[in-house]
PDB file of C-alpha atoms and ligand atoms in Angstrom:
ATOM      1  CA  MET A   1       0.000   0.000   0.000  1.00 49.00           C
ATOM      2  CA  LYS A   2       1.223   3.499  -0.795  1.00 50.00           C
ATOM      3  CA  VAL A   3       0.216   5.983   1.870  1.00 47.00           C
ATOM      4  CA  ALA A   4       0.131   9.727   1.428  1.00 49.00           C
ATOM      5  CA  VAL A   5       0.382  11.745   4.641  1.00 44.00           C
ATOM      6  CA  LEU A   6      -1.289  15.096   4.147  1.00 49.00           C
ATOM      7  CA  VAL A   7      -0.446  17.902   6.549  1.00 40.00           C
ATOM      8  CA  THR A   8      -2.595  20.969   6.254  1.00 41.00           C
ATOM      9  CA  THR A   9      -1.595  24.244   7.802  1.00 37.00           C
ATOM     10  CA  SER A  10      -2.731  27.824   7.742  1.00 39.00           C
ATOM     11  CA  SER A  11      -0.861  29.714   5.072  1.00 39.00           C
ATOM     12  CA  LYS A  12      -0.495  32.548   7.584  1.00 51.00           C
ATOM     13  CA  MET A  13       1.693  30.454   9.895  1.00 52.00           C
ATOM     14  CA  ASP A  14       5.295  31.705  10.059  1.00 59.00           C
ATOM     15  CA  PRO A  15       8.082  29.111   9.736  1.00 51.00           C
ATOM     16  CA  GLU A  16       8.979  29.200  13.456  1.00 54.00           C
ATOM     17  CA  THR A  17       5.411  28.529  14.596  1.00 55.00           C
ATOM     18  CA  LEU A  18       5.118  25.833  11.965  1.00 50.00           C
ATOM     19  CA  HIS A  19       8.304  24.207  13.299  1.00 50.00           C
ATOM     20  CA  LYS A  20       6.946  24.265  16.863  1.00 54.00           C
ATOM     21  CA  THR A  21       3.629  22.797  15.698  1.00 52.00           C
ATOM     22  CA  LEU A  22       5.353  19.911  14.017  1.00 50.00           C
ATOM     23  CA  ASN A  23       7.934  19.429  16.762  1.00 57.00           C
ATOM     24  CA  PRO A  24       6.760  16.520  18.921  1.00 64.00           C
ATOM     25  CA  TYR A  25       8.719  17.861  21.905  1.00 71.00           C
ATOM     26  CA  ARG A  26       7.031  21.278  21.907  1.00 68.00           C
ATOM     27  CA  ASN A  27       5.633  20.787  25.402  1.00 88.00           C
ATOM     28  CA  VAL A  28       8.978  20.001  26.983  1.00 95.00           C
ATOM     29  CA  ARG A  29      10.108  22.886  29.152  1.00 95.00           C
ATOM     30  CA  ALA A  30      13.691  24.196  29.202  1.00 96.00           C
ATOM     31  CA  GLY A  31      16.034  21.701  30.819  1.00 97.00           C
ATOM     32  CA  GLY A  32      14.085  18.681  29.500  1.00 97.00           C
ATOM     33  CA  LYS A  33      11.280  18.986  32.058  1.00 97.00           C
ATOM     34  CA  TRP A  34       7.715  17.900  31.550  1.00 96.00           C
ATOM     35  CA  SER A  35       4.582  17.261  33.588  1.00 94.00           C
ATOM     36  CA  PRO A  36       1.076  16.333  32.478  1.00 92.00           C
ATOM     37  CA  ALA A  37      -1.365  19.175  31.777  1.00 86.00           C
ATOM     38  CA  GLY A  38      -3.063  20.450  34.940  1.00 76.00           C
ATOM     39  CA  ASN A  39      -0.311  18.623  36.885  1.00 66.00           C
ATOM     40  CA  ARG A  40      -2.328  15.401  36.688  1.00 69.00           C
ATOM     41  CA  SER A  41       0.659  13.092  37.071  1.00 66.00           C
ATOM     42  CA  SER A  42       0.014   9.317  37.151  1.00 65.00           C
ATOM     43  CA  SER A  43       1.750   9.231  40.563  1.00 72.00           C
ATOM     44  CA  SER A  44       2.790  11.660  43.279  1.00 83.00           C
ATOM     45  CA  GLU A  45       6.388  11.180  42.267  1.00 94.00           C
ATOM     46  CA  LYS A  46       8.752  13.698  40.790  1.00 97.00           C
ATOM     47  CA  VAL A  47      11.271  11.763  38.754  1.00 98.00           C
ATOM     48  CA  ALA A  48      14.802  12.808  37.734  1.00 98.00           C
ATOM     49  CA  ILE A  49      16.307  10.647  34.989  1.00 98.00           C
ATOM     50  CA  LEU A  50      20.113  10.735  35.340  1.00 98.00           C
ATOM     51  CA  VAL A  51      22.069   9.764  32.239  1.00 98.00           C
ATOM     52  CA  THR A  52      25.860   9.608  32.517  1.00 98.00           C
ATOM     53  CA  TYR A  53      27.782  10.001  29.309  1.00 95.00           C
ATOM     54  CA  LYS A  54      31.153  10.499  27.604  1.00 95.00           C
ATOM     55  CA  ASP A  55      31.829  10.606  23.837  1.00 91.00           C
ATOM     56  CA  ARG A  56      28.445   9.174  22.859  1.00 92.00           C
ATOM     57  CA  GLU A  57      26.801  12.038  20.923  1.00 93.00           C
ATOM     58  CA  GLU A  58      24.993   9.720  18.519  1.00 94.00           C
ATOM     59  CA  HIS A  59      23.507   7.625  21.308  1.00 96.00           C
ATOM     60  CA  LEU A  60      22.349  10.694  23.176  1.00 97.00           C
ATOM     61  CA  LYS A  61      20.382  11.971  20.171  1.00 96.00           C
ATOM     62  CA  ILE A  62      18.591   8.647  19.698  1.00 97.00           C
ATOM     63  CA  PHE A  63      17.984   8.366  23.440  1.00 97.00           C
ATOM     64  CA  LEU A  64      16.362  11.796  23.759  1.00 97.00           C
ATOM     65  CA  ARG A  65      14.227  11.337  20.664  1.00 96.00           C
ATOM     66  CA  HIS A  66      12.851   8.127  22.118  1.00 97.00           C
ATOM     67  CA  MET A  67      12.590   8.975  25.812  1.00 97.00           C
ATOM     68  CA  HIS A  68      10.460  12.124  25.850  1.00 96.00           C
ATOM     69  CA  PRO A  69       7.458  10.559  24.063  1.00 95.00           C
ATOM     70  CA  PHE A  70       7.963   7.346  26.096  1.00 97.00           C
ATOM     71  CA  LEU A  71       7.935   9.121  29.479  1.00 97.00           C
ATOM     72  CA  GLN A  72       5.069  11.383  28.471  1.00 95.00           C
ATOM     73  CA  ARG A  73       2.927   8.376  27.570  1.00 95.00           C
ATOM     74  CA  GLN A  74       3.500   7.160  31.128  1.00 95.00           C
ATOM     75  CA  GLY A  75       2.082  10.462  32.442  1.00 94.00           C
ATOM     76  CA  LEU A  76       5.086  11.174  34.654  1.00 96.00           C
ATOM     77  CA  ASP A  77       6.288  14.413  36.166  1.00 96.00           C
ATOM     78  CA  TYR A  78       9.929  14.127  35.062  1.00 97.00           C
ATOM     79  CA  ALA A  79      13.138  15.804  33.905  1.00 98.00           C
ATOM     80  CA  ILE A  80      16.164  14.447  32.052  1.00 98.00           C
ATOM     81  CA  TYR A  81      19.664  15.292  33.322  1.00 98.00           C
ATOM     82  CA  VAL A  82      22.665  14.412  31.182  1.00 98.00           C
ATOM     83  CA  ILE A  83      25.892  14.304  33.173  1.00 98.00           C
ATOM     84  CA  GLU A  84      28.849  14.497  30.821  1.00 98.00           C
ATOM     85  CA  GLN A  85      32.443  13.817  31.796  1.00 98.00           C
ATOM     86  CA  HIS A  86      35.340  15.846  30.413  1.00 97.00           C
ATOM     87  CA  GLY A  87      38.868  16.663  31.598  1.00 97.00           C
ATOM     88  CA  GLU A  88      42.118  14.740  32.024  1.00 97.00           C
ATOM     89  CA  GLU A  89      40.705  11.438  33.233  1.00 96.00           C
ATOM     90  CA  GLN A  90      40.120   9.245  30.193  1.00 94.00           C
ATOM     91  CA  LYS A  91      38.263   6.450  31.955  1.00 95.00           C
ATOM     92  CA  PHE A  92      34.571   6.855  32.550  1.00 96.00           C
ATOM     93  CA  CYS A  93      33.790   7.431  36.260  1.00 98.00           C
ATOM     94  CA  LYS A  94      30.123   6.504  36.241  1.00 98.00           C
ATOM     95  CA  GLY A  95      29.519   6.259  40.003  1.00 98.00           C
ATOM     96  CA  LEU A  96      31.070   9.658  40.679  1.00 98.00           C
ATOM     97  CA  LEU A  97      29.035  11.184  37.817  1.00 98.00           C
ATOM     98  CA  TYR A  98      25.804   9.735  39.242  1.00 98.00           C
ATOM     99  CA  ASN A  99      26.598  11.253  42.644  1.00 98.00           C
ATOM    100  CA  VAL A 100      27.291  14.636  41.035  1.00 98.00           C
ATOM    101  CA  GLY A 101      24.094  14.341  38.958  1.00 98.00           C
ATOM    102  CA  PHE A 102      22.022  13.496  42.036  1.00 98.00           C
ATOM    103  CA  THR A 103      23.440  16.467  43.979  1.00 98.00           C
ATOM    104  CA  GLU A 104      23.102  18.960  41.111  1.00 98.00           C
ATOM    105  CA  ALA A 105      19.568  17.828  40.182  1.00 98.00           C
ATOM    106  CA  LEU A 106      18.455  18.446  43.764  1.00 98.00           C
ATOM    107  CA  LYS A 107      20.057  21.899  43.681  1.00 98.00           C
ATOM    108  CA  ASP A 108      18.072  22.556  40.502  1.00 98.00           C
ATOM    109  CA  ASP A 109      14.828  21.285  42.054  1.00 98.00           C
ATOM    110  CA  PRO A 110      14.784  20.002  45.643  1.00 98.00           C
ATOM    111  CA  THR A 111      11.412  18.282  45.169  1.00 97.00           C
ATOM    112  CA  TYR A 112      12.654  15.192  43.249  1.00 98.00           C
ATOM    113  CA  ASN A 113      11.866  12.074  45.235  1.00 98.00           C
ATOM    114  CA  CYS A 114      12.679   9.362  42.671  1.00 98.00           C
ATOM    115  CA  PHE A 115      15.861   8.911  40.619  1.00 98.00           C
ATOM    116  CA  ILE A 116      16.328   6.704  37.565  1.00 98.00           C
ATOM    117  CA  PHE A 117      19.953   5.822  36.734  1.00 98.00           C
ATOM    118  CA  HIS A 118      20.068   5.237  33.001  1.00 98.00           C
ATOM    119  CA  ASP A 119      22.704   4.049  30.519  1.00 98.00           C
ATOM    120  CA  VAL A 120      22.555   6.214  27.391  1.00 98.00           C
ATOM    121  CA  ASP A 121      22.653   3.157  25.115  1.00 98.00           C
ATOM    122  CA  LEU A 122      19.539   1.414  26.467  1.00 98.00           C
ATOM    123  CA  ILE A 123      16.230   2.062  24.740  1.00 98.00           C
ATOM    124  CA  PRO A 124      13.070   0.750  26.427  1.00 98.00           C
ATOM    125  CA  GLU A 125      10.770  -1.187  24.111  1.00 98.00           C
ATOM    126  CA  ASP A 126       7.516  -1.314  26.049  1.00 98.00           C
ATOM    127  CA  VAL A 127       5.620   1.589  27.597  1.00 98.00           C
ATOM    128  CA  ARG A 128       4.288  -0.713  30.357  1.00 98.00           C
ATOM    129  CA  ASN A 129       7.756  -0.621  31.920  1.00 98.00           C
ATOM    130  CA  LEU A 130       6.938   2.220  34.327  1.00 97.00           C
ATOM    131  CA  TYR A 131       9.715   4.655  35.240  1.00 98.00           C
ATOM    132  CA  THR A 132       8.757   5.088  38.880  1.00 97.00           C
ATOM    133  CA  CYS A 133      10.317   4.084  42.200  1.00 98.00           C
ATOM    134  CA  ARG A 134       9.143   1.200  44.386  1.00 97.00           C
ATOM    135  CA  LYS A 135       9.443   0.367  48.074  1.00 96.00           C
ATOM    136  CA  SER A 136      12.745  -1.366  47.364  1.00 97.00           C
ATOM    137  CA  PRO A 137      15.511  -0.688  44.805  1.00 98.00           C
ATOM    138  CA  PHE A 138      14.095  -1.444  41.392  1.00 98.00           C
ATOM    139  CA  HIS A 139      16.081  -2.814  38.450  1.00 98.00           C
ATOM    140  CA  LEU A 140      14.265  -2.004  35.203  1.00 98.00           C
ATOM    141  CA  SER A 141      16.525  -3.328  32.427  1.00 98.00           C
ATOM    142  CA  VAL A 142      15.694  -6.986  32.999  1.00 98.00           C
ATOM    143  CA  ALA A 143      15.655  -8.247  29.416  1.00 98.00           C
ATOM    144  CA  ILE A 144      18.150  -6.773  26.916  1.00 98.00           C
ATOM    145  CA  ASP A 145      18.386  -7.892  23.296  1.00 98.00           C
ATOM    146  CA  LYS A 146      22.205  -8.226  23.613  1.00 96.00           C
ATOM    147  CA  PHE A 147      21.650 -10.926  26.271  1.00 97.00           C
ATOM    148  CA  GLU A 148      18.853 -12.571  24.260  1.00 98.00           C
ATOM    149  CA  TYR A 149      16.360 -10.941  26.624  1.00 98.00           C
ATOM    150  CA  LYS A 150      17.639 -12.943  29.592  1.00 97.00           C
ATOM    151  CA  LEU A 151      18.993 -11.525  32.841  1.00 98.00           C
ATOM    152  CA  PRO A 152      22.754 -12.300  32.810  1.00 97.00           C
ATOM    153  CA  TYR A 153      22.983 -12.721  36.608  1.00 97.00           C
ATOM    154  CA  VAL A 154      20.535 -12.315  39.438  1.00 97.00           C
ATOM    155  CA  THR A 155      22.298  -9.518  41.351  1.00 97.00           C
ATOM    156  CA  LEU A 156      22.740  -7.254  38.298  1.00 98.00           C
ATOM    157  CA  PHE A 157      21.721  -3.657  39.040  1.00 98.00           C
ATOM    158  CA  GLY A 158      23.373  -1.925  36.070  1.00 98.00           C
ATOM    159  CA  GLY A 159      21.706  -0.580  32.934  1.00 98.00           C
ATOM    160  CA  VAL A 160      18.541   1.128  34.142  1.00 98.00           C
ATOM    161  CA  SER A 161      17.546   1.228  37.805  1.00 98.00           C
ATOM    162  CA  ALA A 162      15.400   3.290  40.159  1.00 98.00           C
ATOM    163  CA  LEU A 163      16.018   4.403  43.723  1.00 98.00           C
ATOM    164  CA  THR A 164      14.057   6.757  45.923  1.00 98.00           C
ATOM    165  CA  LYS A 165      15.915   9.821  47.154  1.00 98.00           C
ATOM    166  CA  ALA A 166      15.775   8.399  50.691  1.00 98.00           C
ATOM    167  CA  HIS A 167      17.313   5.074  49.635  1.00 98.00           C
ATOM    168  CA  TYR A 168      20.048   6.731  47.581  1.00 98.00           C
ATOM    169  CA  GLU A 169      21.029   8.798  50.607  1.00 98.00           C
ATOM    170  CA  LEU A 170      20.865   5.782  52.919  1.00 98.00           C
ATOM    171  CA  LEU A 171      23.178   3.864  50.570  1.00 98.00           C
ATOM    172  CA  ASN A 172      25.552   6.859  50.403  1.00 98.00           C
ATOM    173  CA  GLY A 173      25.085   6.922  46.614  1.00 98.00           C
ATOM    174  CA  TYR A 174      27.545   5.071  44.384  1.00 98.00           C
ATOM    175  CA  SER A 175      31.224   4.609  45.155  1.00 98.00           C
ATOM    176  CA  ASN A 176      33.322   7.453  43.703  1.00 98.00           C
ATOM    177  CA  LEU A 177      36.289   5.172  43.085  1.00 97.00           C
ATOM    178  CA  TYR A 178      35.310   3.142  40.015  1.00 97.00           C
ATOM    179  CA  CYS A 179      36.752   4.638  36.829  1.00 97.00           C
ATOM    180  CA  GLY A 180      36.650   2.478  33.714  1.00 96.00           C
ATOM    181  CA  TRP A 181      34.142  -0.147  32.634  1.00 96.00           C
ATOM    182  CA  GLY A 182      32.511  -2.438  35.194  1.00 97.00           C
ATOM    183  CA  GLY A 183      31.790  -3.033  38.823  1.00 98.00           C
ATOM    184  CA  GLU A 184      30.214   0.176  40.139  1.00 98.00           C
ATOM    185  CA  ASP A 185      26.736  -1.359  39.838  1.00 98.00           C
ATOM    186  CA  ASP A 186      27.800  -4.577  41.611  1.00 98.00           C
ATOM    187  CA  ASP A 187      29.237  -2.399  44.364  1.00 98.00           C
ATOM    188  CA  MET A 188      25.838  -0.719  44.667  1.00 98.00           C
ATOM    189  CA  THR A 189      24.116  -4.115  44.995  1.00 98.00           C
ATOM    190  CA  ARG A 190      26.459  -4.896  47.889  1.00 98.00           C
ATOM    191  CA  ARG A 191      25.521  -1.630  49.572  1.00 98.00           C
ATOM    192  CA  MET A 192      21.895  -2.714  49.299  1.00 98.00           C
ATOM    193  CA  PHE A 193      22.638  -6.097  50.883  1.00 96.00           C
ATOM    194  CA  LYS A 194      24.447  -4.324  53.679  1.00 97.00           C
ATOM    195  CA  HIS A 195      21.309  -2.317  54.420  1.00 97.00           C
ATOM    196  CA  LYS A 196      19.098  -5.389  53.976  1.00 97.00           C
ATOM    197  CA  LEU A 197      17.291  -3.870  51.007  1.00 98.00           C
ATOM    198  CA  ARG A 198      15.910  -6.348  48.499  1.00 96.00           C
ATOM    199  CA  LEU A 199      16.209  -5.844  44.775  1.00 97.00           C
ATOM    200  CA  SER A 200      12.930  -5.984  42.866  1.00 97.00           C
ATOM    201  CA  ARG A 201      12.174  -6.128  39.134  1.00 98.00           C
ATOM    202  CA  PRO A 202       9.266  -5.653  36.742  1.00 98.00           C
ATOM    203  CA  ASP A 203       7.941  -8.481  34.567  1.00 98.00           C
ATOM    204  CA  LYS A 204      10.529  -9.597  32.015  1.00 97.00           C
ATOM    205  CA  ASP A 205       7.810  -9.715  29.365  1.00 97.00           C
ATOM    206  CA  PHE A 206       7.741  -5.941  29.198  1.00 98.00           C
ATOM    207  CA  ALA A 207      10.999  -4.837  30.907  1.00 98.00           C
ATOM    208  CA  ARG A 208      12.662  -5.161  27.513  1.00 98.00           C
ATOM    209  CA  TYR A 209      15.420  -3.007  25.997  1.00 98.00           C
ATOM    210  CA  LYS A 210      17.425  -2.576  22.849  1.00 98.00           C
ATOM    211  CA  MET A 211      21.117  -1.831  23.361  1.00 98.00           C
ATOM    212  CA  LEU A 212      22.627   0.607  20.854  1.00 97.00           C
ATOM    213  CA  ALA A 213      25.741  -0.797  19.226  1.00 93.00           C
ATOM    214  CA  HIS A 214      29.145   0.323  20.441  1.00 87.00           C
ATOM    215  CA  SER A 215      32.528  -1.297  20.741  1.00 86.00           C
ATOM    216  CA  ARG A 216      34.325  -1.892  24.011  1.00 85.00           C
ATOM    217  CA  ASN A 217      38.111  -2.014  24.086  1.00 89.00           C
ATOM    218  CA  ARG A 218      38.799  -4.208  27.105  1.00 89.00           C
ATOM    219  CA  THR A 219      42.426  -3.006  27.373  1.00 88.00           C
ATOM    220  CA  THR A 220      41.723   0.707  27.424  1.00 89.00           C
ATOM    221  CA  ASP A 221      38.121   0.886  28.676  1.00 90.00           C
ATOM    222  CA  ASP A 222      37.932  -1.645  31.514  1.00 93.00           C
ATOM    223  CA  ASN A 223      38.766  -0.916  35.113  1.00 95.00           C
ATOM    224  CA  PRO A 224      41.506  -3.388  36.123  1.00 93.00           C
ATOM    225  CA  ALA A 225      40.957  -2.569  39.811  1.00 95.00           C
ATOM    226  CA  ARG A 226      37.245  -3.409  39.832  1.00 96.00           C
ATOM    227  CA  TYR A 227      37.483  -6.844  41.448  1.00 96.00           C
ATOM    228  CA  TYR A 228      39.784  -5.494  44.118  1.00 96.00           C
ATOM    229  CA  LEU A 229      37.424  -2.563  44.777  1.00 96.00           C
ATOM    230  CA  LEU A 230      34.484  -4.949  44.960  1.00 97.00           C
ATOM    231  CA  SER A 231      36.210  -7.229  47.430  1.00 95.00           C
ATOM    232  CA  THR A 232      36.869  -4.296  49.777  1.00 94.00           C
ATOM    233  CA  GLY A 233      33.803  -2.171  48.964  1.00 95.00           C
ATOM    234  CA  VAL A 234      31.436  -2.953  51.816  1.00 95.00           C
ATOM    235  CA  SER A 235      33.849  -1.687  54.460  1.00 95.00           C
ATOM    236  CA  ARG A 236      34.140   1.632  52.572  1.00 96.00           C
ATOM    237  CA  ALA A 237      30.438   2.054  51.794  1.00 97.00           C
ATOM    238  CA  ASP A 238      29.694   4.624  54.505  1.00 97.00           C
ATOM    239  CA  THR A 239      32.665   6.855  53.691  1.00 97.00           C
ATOM    240  CA  ASP A 240      32.991   6.520  49.894  1.00 97.00           C
ATOM    241  CA  GLY A 241      30.068   8.133  48.058  1.00 98.00           C
ATOM    242  CA  LEU A 242      27.860  11.169  48.685  1.00 98.00           C
ATOM    243  CA  THR A 243      29.558  11.812  52.023  1.00 97.00           C
ATOM    244  CA  ASP A 244      33.009  12.407  50.515  1.00 96.00           C
ATOM    245  CA  LEU A 245      31.963  13.902  47.188  1.00 96.00           C
ATOM    246  CA  GLN A 246      33.625  17.211  48.078  1.00 93.00           C
ATOM    247  CA  ALA A 247      37.004  15.447  48.288  1.00 94.00           C
ATOM    248  CA  ALA A 248      36.563  13.592  44.979  1.00 94.00           C
ATOM    249  CA  ASN A 249      38.558  16.032  42.816  1.00 93.00           C
ATOM    250  CA  TYR A 250      36.018  17.110  40.277  1.00 97.00           C
ATOM    251  CA  SER A 251      34.382  20.402  39.369  1.00 97.00           C
ATOM    252  CA  VAL A 252      31.110  21.244  37.710  1.00 98.00           C
ATOM    253  CA  THR A 253      32.080  23.223  34.614  1.00 98.00           C
ATOM    254  CA  SER A 254      28.528  24.246  33.721  1.00 98.00           C
ATOM    255  CA  VAL A 255      24.854  23.471  34.218  1.00 98.00           C
ATOM    256  CA  THR A 256      22.817  24.421  31.145  1.00 98.00           C
ATOM    257  CA  HIS A 257      19.095  24.147  30.623  1.00 98.00           C
ATOM    258  CA  LYS A 258      18.941  22.929  27.029  1.00 97.00           C
ATOM    259  CA  GLU A 259      15.780  22.333  25.047  1.00 95.00           C
ATOM    260  CA  LEU A 260      15.521  18.606  25.742  1.00 96.00           C
ATOM    261  CA  TYR A 261      17.722  18.085  28.821  1.00 97.00           C
ATOM    262  CA  THR A 262      19.708  19.725  31.555  1.00 98.00           C
ATOM    263  CA  HIS A 263      23.369  19.391  30.709  1.00 98.00           C
ATOM    264  CA  ILE A 264      25.758  19.015  33.635  1.00 98.00           C
ATOM    265  CA  LEU A 265      29.332  19.147  32.416  1.00 98.00           C
ATOM    266  CA  VAL A 266      31.776  17.700  34.923  1.00 98.00           C
ATOM    267  CA  ASN A 267      35.553  18.052  34.847  1.00 98.00           C
ATOM    268  CA  ILE A 268      37.298  15.029  36.303  1.00 98.00           C
ATOM    269  CA  THR A 269      41.017  15.275  36.970  1.00 96.00           C
ATOM    270  CA  LYS A 270      43.348  12.322  36.464  1.00 95.00           C
ATOM    271  CA  ARG A 271      42.784   9.651  39.135  1.00 93.00           C
ATOM    272  CA  ARG A 272      45.667   8.188  41.081  1.00 90.00           C
ATOM    273  CA  PRO A 273      46.080   4.512  40.117  1.00 87.00           C
ATOM    274  CA  ILE A 274      44.539   2.139  42.634  1.00 89.00           C
ATOM    275  CA  LYS A 275      47.108  -0.318  43.959  1.00 85.00           C
ATOM    276  CA  PHE A 276      45.875  -3.851  44.248  1.00 83.00           C
ATOM    277  CA  GLY A 277      47.343  -7.347  44.395  1.00 71.00           C
ATOM    278  CA  ASN A 278      46.947 -10.137  41.883  1.00 62.00           C
ATOM    279  CA  PRO A 279      43.419  -9.750  40.402  1.00 54.00           C
ATOM    280  CA  HIS A 280      43.375 -13.422  39.429  1.00 55.00           C
ATOM    281  CA  LYS A 281      43.341 -14.393  43.073  1.00 54.00           C
ATOM    282  CA  LEU A 282      39.959 -12.745  43.491  1.00 54.00           C
ATOM    283  CA  ASN A 283      36.993 -14.994  42.899  1.00 53.00           C
ATOM    284  CA  LYS A 284      35.108 -13.416  39.966  1.00 54.00           C
ATOM    285  CA  THR A 285      32.438 -16.109  39.882  1.00 41.00           C
ATOM    286  CA  LYS A 286      31.467 -15.426  43.463  1.00 50.00           C
ATOM    287  CA  ILE A 287      31.077 -11.734  42.719  1.00 50.00           C
ATOM    288  CA  HIS A 288      28.931 -12.310  39.669  1.00 52.00           C
ATOM    289  CA  HIS A 289      26.589 -15.054  40.677  1.00 44.00           C
ATOM    290  CA  ARG A 290      25.940 -14.423  44.309  1.00 44.00           C
ATOM    291  CA  ARG A 291      22.287 -15.219  45.062  1.00 40.00           C
ATOM    292  CA  MET A 292      20.080 -12.728  46.863  1.00 37.00           C
TER     293      MET A 292
HETATM  294  C1  NGS B   1      29.480  -7.352  34.727  1.00 78.35           C
HETATM  295  C2  NGS B   1      30.043  -6.049  35.288  1.00 78.35           C
HETATM  296  C3  NGS B   1      28.926  -5.069  35.531  1.00 78.35           C
HETATM  297  C4  NGS B   1      28.135  -4.857  34.233  1.00 78.35           C
HETATM  298  C5  NGS B   1      27.625  -6.201  33.733  1.00 78.35           C
HETATM  299  C6  NGS B   1      26.838  -6.105  32.425  1.00 78.35           C
HETATM  300  O1  NGS B   1      30.513  -8.223  34.412  1.00 78.35           O
HETATM  301  O2  NGS B   1      29.468  -3.842  35.974  1.00 78.35           O
HETATM  302  O3  NGS B   1      28.744  -7.076  33.539  1.00 78.35           O
HETATM  303  O4  NGS B   1      27.544  -5.325  31.530  1.00 78.35           O
HETATM  304  N1  NGS B   1      30.733  -6.354  36.567  1.00 78.35           N
HETATM  305  C7  NGS B   1      32.064  -6.382  36.686  1.00 78.35           C
HETATM  306  O5  NGS B   1      32.826  -6.167  35.777  1.00 78.35           O
HETATM  307  C8  NGS B   1      32.600  -6.702  38.042  1.00 78.35           C
HETATM  308  S1  NGS B   1      27.026  -4.972  30.074  1.00 78.35           S
HETATM  309  O6  NGS B   1      27.440  -6.064  29.208  1.00 78.35           O
HETATM  310  O7  NGS B   1      25.592  -4.819  30.130  1.00 78.35           O
HETATM  311  O8  NGS B   1      27.681  -3.726  29.704  1.00 78.35           O
HETATM  312  O9  NGS B   1      27.037  -3.991  34.440  1.00 78.35           O
END
């Protein structure tokens, strides 16, 4: 079938108004904020979506294009914060960026009570996967196409997850020490165990995601100290996180309210290498497949 889409418009409409009329994001307020008309949100929550990011311009565009209509269909009162790393440190310090994002978002609007921690390369497939917080930490990216829609291990908290403001503070946020791929999310799961919080998940039939393609160079991207940090993490949990953010050697370069998101640009100075023993002596299997 050949379909013709006819768009009629008043000939008096100037190009700018026409652009706004056709722009599907026209109701998004500066900084990527949105709430249903008449403030009739589907819940009493105010949700901040925190997206950490470094050198992934293409992914960010796709993400934003998809997420605004998705979140609006869920009737949420939400805002998107993109926390971008720049500066000397070449490895991606995701936990530190999440802590900075959490702190800066609350400075921007102290009324957020639910935070979604979101990888920029994960695109939700089903609008029934609600972006709200639950009584316990909530892991939303249960079924990812890359893993044939199966959860790789039961304690996984990475990808997309939701925590109330109160829980994030109780857990002292993420560790600031993980720079490079891997481990910061497993460290967070251990913080939850420590506080006897259970991890919950939505139904795998609709908690489905597509992962945008990207390559990972294990030599340059991975964090070689991650197993060491994990093995010693619980004892540091109360002192490494939100409580020592001031000492974490970073600075917020700018906070800009863009059309579709609030951009928090964070300068991270070169980290001192973490000294650890022989990583092969650490039991990786135990870390990965620990049952809850
Ligand atoms: C584990 C990592 C997690 C990571 C998960 C899935 O191996 O940080 O893979 O990664 N843990 C360690 O390295 C200790 S994924 O393939 O989705 O990027 O989240």
